[in-house]
Coordinates of C-alpha atoms in Angstrom, one line a residue:
X1 CA 26.9 14.8 18.5
X2 CA 23.9 15.0 16.2
X3 CA 23.9 18.7 16.3
X4 CA 27.3 18.8 14.7
X5 CA 26.3 16.7 11.8
X6 CA 26.2 18.7 8.5
X7 CA 23.5 17.8 6.0
X8 CA 25.9 18.2 3.2
X9 CA 29.6 17.2 3.4
X10 CA 32.3 18.0 0.8
X11 CA 34.5 15.5 -1.0
X12 CA 37.5 17.0 0.8
X13 CA 35.8 16.5 4.2
X14 CA 34.9 12.9 3.4
X15 CA 38.4 12.1 2.1
X16 CA 39.9 13.5 5.3
X17 CA 37.6 11.4 7.5
X18 CA 38.4 8.2 5.6
X19 CA 42.1 8.9 5.6
X20 CA 42.1 9.6 9.4
X21 CA 40.1 6.4 10.1
X22 CA 37.0 8.2 11.5
X23 CA 35.2 5.9 13.9
X24 CA 31.5 5.3 13.4
X25 CA 31.5 6.4 9.8
X26 CA 29.6 4.5 7.2
X27 CA 29.8 5.6 3.6
X28 CA 26.9 4.2 1.4
X29 CA 26.4 4.2 -2.3
X30 CA 22.6 4.2 -2.8
X31 CA 22.6 4.6 -6.6
X32 CA 19.3 3.9 -8.4
X33 CA 18.3 4.9 -11.9
X34 CA 15.2 4.9 -14.1
X35 CA 15.0 2.0 -16.5
X36 CA 15.6 4.4 -19.4
X37 CA 19.1 5.1 -18.1
X38 CA 20.0 1.4 -18.8
X39 CA 22.4 1.4 -15.9
X40 CA 23.0 -1.3 -13.3
X41 CA 23.9 0.4 -10.1
X42 CA 25.2 -2.6 -8.2
X43 CA 27.4 -3.7 -11.2
X44 CA 28.8 -0.2 -11.4
X45 CA 29.4 -0.2 -7.6
X46 CA 31.4 -3.5 -7.9
X47 CA 33.6 -1.9 -10.6
X48 CA 34.3 1.3 -8.7
X49 CA 33.2 3.1 -5.6
X50 CA 34.5 5.3 -2.8
X51 CA 37.0 3.3 -0.7
X52 CA 35.2 1.7 2.2
X53 CA 31.7 2.3 0.8
X54 CA 28.9 -0.2 1.0
X55 CA 26.0 -0.5 -1.4
X56 CA 22.3 -0.1 -0.4
X57 CA 19.8 -1.4 -2.9
X58 CA 16.8 0.9 -2.9
X59 CA 14.9 -1.3 -5.4
X60 CA 15.3 -4.4 -3.3
X61 CA 14.8 -2.8 0.1
X62 CA 11.2 -1.8 -0.2
X63 CA 7.8 -3.3 0.6
X64 CA 7.5 -6.1 -2.0
X65 CA 3.8 -6.7 -1.0
X66 CA 2.9 -3.2 -2.3
X67 CA 1.5 -2.7 -5.7
X68 CA 3.7 0.4 -6.1
X69 CA 7.5 0.7 -6.5
X70 CA 9.7 1.8 -3.6
X71 CA 7.1 1.7 -0.9
X72 CA 8.6 2.1 2.5
X73 CA 9.5 -1.0 4.3
X74 CA 8.3 -1.9 7.8
X75 CA 10.6 -0.6 10.6
X76 CA 11.8 -4.2 11.3
X77 CA 12.7 -4.8 7.6
X78 CA 14.5 -1.4 7.4
X79 CA 16.4 -2.1 10.6
X80 CA 17.7 -5.4 9.2
X81 CA 18.5 -4.0 5.7
X82 CA 20.5 -1.0 7.1
X83 CA 22.0 -2.9 10.0
X84 CA 23.6 -5.3 7.5
X85 CA 25.8 -2.4 6.4
X86 CA 27.0 -1.9 10.0
X87 CA 24.8 1.1 10.8
X88 CA 23.8 1.5 14.4
X89 CA 22.3 4.4 16.4
X90 CA 25.7 6.1 16.8
X91 CA 26.8 5.7 13.2
X92 CA 27.4 8.8 11.0
X93 CA 26.1 7.7 7.6
X94 CA 27.3 9.5 4.5
X95 CA 25.2 8.7 1.4
X96 CA 26.0 9.3 -2.2
X97 CA 25.0 8.1 -5.7
X98 CA 26.6 8.1 -9.1
X99 CA 24.1 10.1 -11.1
X100 CA 26.0 11.9 -13.8
X101 CA 23.3 14.4 -14.6
X102 CA 23.1 16.4 -11.4
X103 CA 25.4 14.6 -8.9
X104 CA 22.2 13.6 -7.0
X105 CA 19.2 11.5 -7.7
X106 CA 18.6 8.6 -5.4
X107 CA 20.9 9.4 -2.4
X108 CA 18.4 11.9 -0.9
X109 CA 15.9 9.0 -0.8
X110 CA 18.2 7.0 1.6
X111 CA 18.9 10.3 3.5
X112 CA 15.2 10.7 3.9
X113 CA 14.6 7.1 4.9
X114 CA 17.1 7.2 7.6
X115 CA 15.6 10.5 8.9
X116 CA 12.1 9.0 8.6
X117 CA 13.1 6.0 10.7
X118 CA 14.7 8.3 13.4
X119 CA 18.4 8.4 12.5
X120 CA 19.7 11.9 12.8
X121 CA 23.4 11.4 12.0
X122 CA 23.2 11.3 8.2
X123 CA 24.8 13.4 5.6
X124 CA 24.9 13.6 1.8
X125 CA 28.1 13.9 -0.2
X126 CA 27.7 17.2 -2.0
X127 CA 28.3 16.5 -5.7
X128 CA 28.1 12.7 -5.3
X129 CA 30.4 10.2 -6.9
X130 CA 30.9 12.3 -10.0
X131 CA 32.5 15.1 -8.0
X132 CA 34.5 12.7 -5.9
X133 CA 36.1 11.4 -9.2
X134 CA 36.5 14.8 -10.8
X135 CA 38.2 16.1 -7.6
X136 CA 40.8 13.4 -8.1
X137 CA 40.1 11.1 -5.2
X138 CA 40.8 7.4 -5.4
X139 CA 38.2 4.8 -6.2
X140 CA 38.3 1.1 -5.7
X141 CA 36.6 -2.2 -6.7
X142 CA 37.4 -3.7 -3.3
X143 CA 34.2 -4.5 -1.4
X144 CA 34.7 -4.0 2.3
X145 CA 33.9 -6.6 5.0
X146 CA 30.8 -5.8 7.0
X147 CA 30.4 -5.9 10.7
X148 CA 26.6 -6.0 11.0
X149 CA 25.1 -3.8 13.7
X150 CA 21.7 -3.5 15.4
X151 CA 19.7 -0.6 14.1
X152 CA 16.3 0.2 15.8
X153 CA 14.0 2.0 13.4
X154 CA 11.3 4.3 14.8
X155 CA 8.3 4.6 12.5
X156 CA 6.9 8.1 11.9
X157 CA 3.8 7.7 9.7
X158 CA 2.9 11.4 10.5
X159 CA 5.5 12.3 7.8
X160 CA 3.6 10.6 5.1
X161 CA 0.5 11.4 3.0
X162 CA -1.7 8.7 1.5
X163 CA -3.7 8.6 -1.7
X164 CA -6.8 9.4 0.2
X165 CA -5.1 12.4 1.8
X166 CA -4.0 13.7 -1.6
X167 CA -7.5 13.3 -3.0
X168 CA -9.0 15.2 -0.1
X169 CA -6.5 17.9 -0.4
X170 CA -7.5 18.6 -4.0
X171 CA -10.7 20.1 -2.6
X172 CA -9.6 21.2 0.8
X173 CA -6.1 22.5 -0.2
X174 CA -4.8 22.3 3.4
X175 CA -1.2 21.9 2.1
X176 CA 0.8 22.8 -0.9
X177 CA 1.9 20.0 -3.2
X178 CA 5.2 20.1 -5.2
X179 CA 6.0 17.7 -7.9
X180 CA 9.7 16.9 -8.7
X181 CA 9.2 15.4 -12.1
X182 CA 10.2 17.1 -15.3
X183 CA 7.9 19.7 -16.9
X184 CA 7.1 17.4 -19.8
X185 CA 6.0 14.6 -17.5
X186 CA 4.0 17.0 -15.4
X187 CA 2.3 18.7 -18.3
X188 CA 1.6 15.4 -20.1
X189 CA 3.8 16.1 -23.1
X190 CA 6.6 13.7 -22.3
X191 CA 6.2 10.0 -21.5
X192 CA 6.5 8.4 -18.1
X193 CA 9.3 5.9 -17.7
X194 CA 6.8 3.1 -17.0
X195 CA 4.8 2.0 -19.9
X196 CA 1.5 1.5 -18.0
X197 CA 1.6 5.0 -16.5
X198 CA 0.6 8.1 -18.5
X199 CA 2.0 11.5 -17.8
X200 CA 0.1 14.4 -16.2
X201 CA -0.5 15.8 -12.7
X202 CA -2.9 16.1 -9.9
X203 CA -5.0 19.3 -9.6
X204 CA -3.4 22.3 -7.7
X205 CA 0.0 20.7 -7.6
X206 CA 3.1 22.8 -8.4
X207 CA 5.8 21.6 -10.8
X208 CA 9.2 22.0 -9.4
X209 CA 11.7 19.7 -11.3
X210 CA 14.4 18.6 -8.8
X211 CA 17.1 19.9 -11.0
X212 CA 16.0 23.5 -10.3
X213 CA 17.6 23.5 -6.9
X214 CA 20.9 22.0 -8.1
X215 CA 23.8 23.8 -9.8
X216 CA 23.9 21.4 -12.7
X217 CA 27.2 22.7 -14.0
X218 CA 29.1 22.1 -10.8
X219 CA 26.9 19.2 -9.5
X220 CA 26.3 20.9 -6.2
X221 CA 23.2 21.9 -4.3
X222 CA 22.5 25.6 -4.6
X223 CA 22.9 27.8 -1.5
X224 CA 20.0 28.0 1.1
X225 CA 19.2 31.5 0.0
X226 CA 19.1 30.5 -3.7
X227 CA 16.9 27.6 -2.8
X228 CA 14.5 29.8 -0.8
X229 CA 14.3 32.2 -3.8
X230 CA 13.5 29.3 -6.1
X231 CA 10.7 28.1 -3.9
X232 CA 9.3 31.6 -3.7
X233 CA 9.5 32.0 -7.5
X234 CA 7.6 28.7 -7.9
X235 CA 4.9 30.1 -5.6
X236 CA 5.7 27.8 -2.7
X237 CA 5.4 29.3 0.8
X238 CA 7.8 27.6 3.1
X239 CA 5.9 28.9 6.1
X240 CA 2.9 26.8 5.2
X241 CA 2.3 23.0 5.1
X242 CA 4.0 21.3 2.1
X243 CA 4.0 17.8 0.6
X244 CA 6.4 16.4 -2.0
X245 CA 5.6 14.0 -4.8
X246 CA 7.3 12.7 -7.9
X247 CA 7.1 9.5 -10.0
X248 CA 7.6 6.8 -7.3
X249 CA 9.0 8.6 -4.2
X250 CA 12.7 8.9 -5.2
X251 CA 13.3 12.4 -6.6
X252 CA 10.6 14.0 -4.3
X253 CA 13.2 13.5 -1.5
X254 CA 15.5 15.9 -3.4
X255 CA 12.9 18.6 -2.9
X256 CA 12.5 17.6 0.7
X257 CA 16.3 17.9 1.2
X258 CA 16.3 21.2 -0.6
X259 CA 13.5 22.6 1.7
X260 CA 15.4 21.2 4.7
X261 CA 18.5 23.2 3.6
X262 CA 16.3 26.2 3.3
X263 CA 15.2 25.7 6.9
X264 CA 11.9 23.8 6.6
X265 CA 11.7 20.3 8.1
X266 CA 7.9 19.7 8.4
X267 CA 7.4 18.3 4.9
X268 CA 5.3 15.4 4.0
X269 CA 6.0 12.8 1.4
X270 CA 3.3 11.1 -0.8
X271 CA 5.3 7.9 -1.0
X272 CA 3.2 6.3 -3.8
X273 CA 3.6 9.5 -5.8
X274 CA 2.4 9.7 -9.4
X275 CA 2.4 5.9 -10.0
X276 CA -0.1 5.3 -7.3
X277 CA -2.2 8.4 -8.0
X278 CA -2.5 7.5 -11.7
X279 CA -3.4 3.9 -11.0
X280 CA -6.1 4.8 -8.4
X281 CA -7.5 8.2 -9.5
X282 CA -10.5 8.6 -11.7
X283 CA -9.7 9.8 -15.3
X284 CA -11.1 13.3 -14.5
X285 CA -8.6 13.7 -11.7
X286 CA -5.6 13.2 -14.2
X287 CA -4.7 16.6 -15.5
X288 CA -2.5 17.5 -18.5
X289 CA -2.2 20.3 -21.0
X290 CA -3.1 18.0 -23.9
X291 CA -6.6 16.9 -22.8

């Protein structure tokens, strides 16, 4: 069954599955936004969402003992948080978010988390909630009842890179590092969304804003061939080791998803991303074009 699961599903496909009462389907709104967006994802979900969809709070479901935002939960904690939505080992999860800029922002994070914890039957709604609405499909404010399920997460730490790994790699350069943040934040010319964090980047990293692999006009992921070409133009070799980073581990997952669509699955994530690096690195390890 897992082999038949498409990474991206269309609004038409999802509408048909919901209409036909597809068994073992769980649709999840995992919207999350930067503070500057001034949006409350759960309040928006309560007002309107795809019929039958549940809400997964990425901000709440993280390791609260960590000094950094969005740090991955323990396997037990993730099992409980996702099991509360009725997700079990045989559930096909379709995730989406309501980002109006690109159709994607936080949904790839939940896609990645599910994959990280061993769940293979997960897809992303191509175009997200914005496309669902623009295609004329119904929305609702009715929150569905949940039949909680048992989810058993399997921890895969080998898919992560730590701060120490990233520091060592600056000298050793054993793997490429791609940064999903905007050019301004990467260069140091635009502010970070968190007041205590200054912009910039780590040495030898490659700036690849997540929007580059998305057809912004149509709110859809670009084709695998287009994505491969974009990686190549950025100087990223998909045949070699690769790590993704961003501000706090959210948009990096868009690049991981893009590389997956292009045929590369062995990608690492620096989960603490720029927030952790900035807070822990020495000043001389913070690079920008303005100093």
